[in-house]
mmCIF file of C-alpha atoms in Angstrom:
data_model
loop_
_atom_site.group_PDB
_atom_site.id
_atom_site.type_symbol
_atom_site.label_atom_id
_atom_site.label_comp_id
_atom_site.label_asym_id
_atom_site.label_seq_id
_atom_site.Cartn_x
_atom_site.Cartn_y
_atom_site.Cartn_z
ATOM 1 C CA MET A 1 27.180 10.384 -8.546
ATOM 2 C CA ARG A 2 27.253 8.935 -5.053
ATOM 3 C CA PHE A 3 25.316 9.915 -2.076
ATOM 4 C CA GLU A 4 27.108 11.040 0.947
ATOM 5 C CA GLN A 5 24.110 11.464 2.947
ATOM 6 C CA LEU A 6 20.516 11.650 3.112
ATOM 7 C CA LYS A 7 18.379 13.392 5.436
ATOM 8 C CA ILE A 8 14.682 12.926 5.542
ATOM 9 C CA PRO A 9 13.032 15.258 7.871
ATOM 10 C CA ALA A 10 9.545 14.359 6.627
ATOM 11 C CA PHE A 11 8.528 11.934 3.900
ATOM 12 C CA GLY A 12 6.273 8.625 4.173
ATOM 13 C CA PRO A 13 7.297 6.976 7.341
ATOM 14 C CA PHE A 14 10.308 8.957 8.223
ATOM 15 C CA THR A 15 10.884 12.054 10.737
ATOM 16 C CA ASN A 16 14.467 13.501 10.963
ATOM 17 C CA LEU A 17 15.938 10.093 9.375
ATOM 18 C CA ASN A 18 19.872 10.606 8.920
ATOM 19 C CA LEU A 19 21.603 8.203 6.767
ATOM 20 C CA TYR A 20 25.636 8.847 6.282
ATOM 21 C CA LEU A 21 27.136 6.790 3.720
ATOM 22 C CA PRO A 22 30.669 6.815 3.992
ATOM 23 C CA PRO A 23 32.909 6.568 1.085
ATOM 24 C CA LYS A 24 34.455 3.051 0.620
ATOM 25 C CA PRO A 25 36.480 1.504 -2.021
ATOM 26 C CA CYS A 26 33.261 -0.309 -3.907
ATOM 27 C CA ASP A 27 30.782 2.330 -3.117
ATOM 28 C CA LEU A 28 27.340 1.183 -2.594
ATOM 29 C CA HIS A 29 25.465 0.300 0.451
ATOM 30 C CA LEU A 30 22.688 -2.328 1.316
ATOM 31 C CA ILE A 31 19.553 -1.388 2.830
ATOM 32 C CA TYR A 32 17.602 -4.241 3.879
ATOM 33 C CA GLY A 33 14.838 -5.270 6.854
ATOM 34 C CA GLU A 34 11.630 -6.739 7.476
ATOM 35 C CA ASN A 35 8.450 -5.752 5.735
ATOM 36 C CA GLU A 36 6.718 -2.423 6.341
ATOM 37 C CA THR A 37 10.221 -1.005 7.750
ATOM 38 C CA GLY A 38 10.510 1.787 4.994
ATOM 39 C CA LYS A 39 12.787 0.092 2.287
ATOM 40 C CA SER A 40 10.480 0.976 -0.295
ATOM 41 C CA SER A 41 9.615 4.499 1.022
ATOM 42 C CA LEU A 42 13.489 5.184 1.150
ATOM 43 C CA LEU A 43 13.671 4.283 -2.395
ATOM 44 C CA ARG A 44 10.942 6.556 -3.346
ATOM 45 C CA ALA A 45 12.501 9.294 -1.180
ATOM 46 C CA ILE A 46 15.797 8.999 -3.001
ATOM 47 C CA ARG A 47 13.997 8.966 -6.708
ATOM 48 C CA ASP A 48 11.849 12.124 -5.302
ATOM 49 C CA LEU A 49 14.971 13.813 -4.361
ATOM 50 C CA LEU A 50 16.561 13.416 -7.780
ATOM 51 C CA PHE A 51 13.508 13.582 -9.928
ATOM 52 C CA GLY A 52 10.908 15.765 -7.896
ATOM 53 C CA ILE A 53 8.029 14.530 -5.575
ATOM 54 C CA HIS A 54 5.260 12.985 -7.426
ATOM 55 C CA GLY A 55 2.325 15.071 -7.577
ATOM 56 C CA GLN A 56 0.031 12.329 -6.573
ATOM 57 C CA SER A 57 2.582 11.069 -3.908
ATOM 58 C CA THR A 58 0.821 8.830 -1.195
ATOM 59 C CA ASP A 59 4.083 9.639 1.256
ATOM 60 C CA ASN A 60 1.894 12.189 2.965
ATOM 61 C CA PHE A 61 0.204 9.841 5.482
ATOM 62 C CA LEU A 62 2.119 11.005 8.441
ATOM 63 C CA HIS A 63 3.286 14.524 7.154
ATOM 64 C CA ASP A 64 0.980 17.078 5.556
ATOM 65 C CA TYR A 65 2.168 17.860 1.773
ATOM 66 C CA ARG A 66 3.204 21.142 2.502
ATOM 67 C CA LYS A 67 5.942 19.586 4.969
ATOM 68 C CA LEU A 68 7.231 16.911 2.801
ATOM 69 C CA ARG A 69 11.066 17.252 2.419
ATOM 70 C CA ILE A 70 14.164 15.160 1.635
ATOM 71 C CA GLN A 71 17.658 16.408 1.915
ATOM 72 C CA GLY A 72 20.827 15.010 0.305
ATOM 73 C CA GLU A 73 24.188 15.417 -0.473
ATOM 74 C CA ILE A 74 25.910 14.224 -3.416
ATOM 75 C CA VAL A 75 29.150 14.121 -4.907
ATOM 76 C CA GLY A 76 29.872 13.898 -8.894
ATOM 77 C CA LYS A 77 32.573 12.042 -10.541
ATOM 78 C CA SER A 78 34.702 15.218 -10.894
ATOM 79 C CA GLY A 79 34.715 15.597 -7.142
ATOM 80 C CA SER A 80 32.297 18.583 -7.081
ATOM 81 C CA ARG A 81 29.558 18.520 -4.172
ATOM 82 C CA LEU A 82 26.269 19.580 -4.025
ATOM 83 C CA PHE A 83 23.793 19.819 -0.781
ATOM 84 C CA PHE A 84 20.240 20.040 -1.823
ATOM 85 C CA GLN A 85 16.781 19.386 -0.851
ATOM 86 C CA ARG A 86 13.385 18.883 -2.603
ATOM 87 C CA ARG A 87 9.858 20.192 -1.255
ATOM 88 C CA LYS A 88 6.476 19.072 -2.394
ATOM 89 C CA GLY A 89 5.061 21.510 -4.997
ATOM 90 C CA SER A 90 4.291 21.947 -8.688
ATOM 91 C CA ARG A 91 7.173 24.702 -9.224
ATOM 92 C CA LYS A 92 10.575 25.475 -7.482
ATOM 93 C CA THR A 93 10.923 22.447 -5.404
ATOM 94 C CA LEU A 94 14.743 22.026 -5.818
ATOM 95 C CA LEU A 95 16.315 24.202 -3.017
ATOM 96 C CA ASP A 96 20.021 24.738 -1.571
ATOM 97 C CA SER A 97 20.634 24.216 1.847
ATOM 98 C CA ASP A 98 19.594 27.767 3.032
ATOM 99 C CA ASP A 99 16.103 27.069 1.190
ATOM 100 C CA ASN A 100 16.898 29.083 -1.935
ATOM 101 C CA GLU A 101 15.522 27.823 -5.789
ATOM 102 C CA LEU A 102 18.061 25.825 -7.617
ATOM 103 C CA PRO A 103 17.561 25.423 -11.249
ATOM 104 C CA GLU A 104 16.731 21.754 -12.130
ATOM 105 C CA THR A 105 19.671 21.869 -14.022
ATOM 106 C CA ALA A 106 21.776 21.873 -10.961
ATOM 107 C CA LEU A 107 21.864 18.443 -10.938
ATOM 108 C CA ARG A 108 22.659 17.735 -14.746
ATOM 109 C CA GLU A 109 26.417 17.228 -13.845
ATOM 110 C CA PHE A 110 25.736 14.384 -11.161
ATOM 111 C CA ILE A 111 22.935 12.509 -13.109
ATOM 112 C CA ASP A 112 24.084 10.437 -15.989
ATOM 113 C CA ARG A 113 22.355 11.443 -19.489
ATOM 114 C CA LYS A 114 21.319 7.670 -19.795
ATOM 115 C CA SER A 115 20.153 7.598 -16.375
ATOM 116 C CA THR A 116 17.508 10.220 -16.789
ATOM 117 C CA ARG A 117 15.717 8.302 -19.814
ATOM 118 C CA LEU A 118 15.301 5.246 -17.691
ATOM 119 C CA ASN A 119 12.739 4.640 -14.694
ATOM 120 C CA SER A 120 14.459 6.146 -11.901
ATOM 121 C CA SER A 121 13.942 2.910 -10.180
ATOM 122 C CA HIS A 122 15.970 1.428 -12.552
ATOM 123 C CA VAL A 123 18.944 4.066 -11.933
ATOM 124 C CA VAL A 124 19.610 2.372 -8.375
ATOM 125 C CA ILE A 125 19.330 -1.105 -9.856
ATOM 126 C CA SER A 126 21.612 -0.218 -12.858
ATOM 127 C CA TYR A 127 23.980 1.020 -10.446
ATOM 128 C CA ALA A 128 24.162 -1.790 -8.287
ATOM 129 C CA VAL A 129 24.603 -4.377 -11.044
ATOM 130 C CA PHE A 130 27.538 -2.103 -12.199
ATOM 131 C CA CYS A 131 29.100 -2.416 -8.920
ATOM 132 C CA LEU A 132 28.749 -6.003 -8.150
ATOM 133 C CA LYS A 133 30.502 -6.699 -11.443
ATOM 134 C CA LYS A 134 33.166 -4.342 -10.004
ATOM 135 C CA LYS A 135 33.467 -6.318 -7.137
ATOM 136 C CA LYS A 136 34.140 -9.426 -8.565
ATOM 137 C CA THR A 137 37.093 -8.008 -10.654
ATOM 138 C CA THR A 138 38.702 -6.030 -7.353
ATOM 139 C CA GLN A 139 38.054 -9.092 -5.023
ATOM 140 C CA LYS A 140 40.524 -11.104 -7.213
ATOM 141 C CA LYS A 141 43.144 -8.360 -6.689
ATOM 142 C CA THR A 142 42.161 -7.183 -3.204
ATOM 143 C CA PRO A 143 40.021 -9.351 -1.502
ATOM 144 C CA THR A 144 39.536 -6.728 1.366
ATOM 145 C CA HIS A 145 37.184 -4.555 -0.707
ATOM 146 C CA GLN A 146 33.556 -5.040 0.394
ATOM 147 C CA CYS A 147 30.526 -4.199 -1.856
ATOM 148 C CA THR A 148 27.025 -4.039 -0.880
ATOM 149 C CA TYR A 149 24.156 -2.735 -2.896
ATOM 150 C CA LEU A 150 20.510 -1.005 -2.227
ATOM 151 C CA THR A 151 17.811 -3.694 -2.825
ATOM 152 C CA HIS A 152 14.296 -2.754 -3.703
ATOM 153 C CA THR A 153 11.630 -5.239 -2.444
ATOM 154 C CA ASN A 154 8.015 -5.356 -2.290
#
């Protein structure tokens, strides 16, 4: 699975943030910045989009709980695409682009079974390690490929 885009209408410090992640030969993007610029909030947004916004989330300091919303478009290994969004709530929080409920199983084909057993932060880190290993092997053959990775710093 890869993200094509992340849209964060209301979550943590973000209001109407749009991130487009264009496909490249080695497909991971580096997000970095000074302290308190939203790196950790962005990682939580990715986790909460995939696995649900935690009931005790602290990411409502700018937006009311009822307005928290995260959106994304993902592409699976088969090439299938899904635009979906997540709202804060205890039930029926996974929605399609028209705010219709999606079953939680809608993400199953996109998320590796092994990944769901791990802490969701490890999913991102594991993918970064895989991509870096791939970069080392592809650089020998085609040095024009560039691979960057998503970092999470406290």
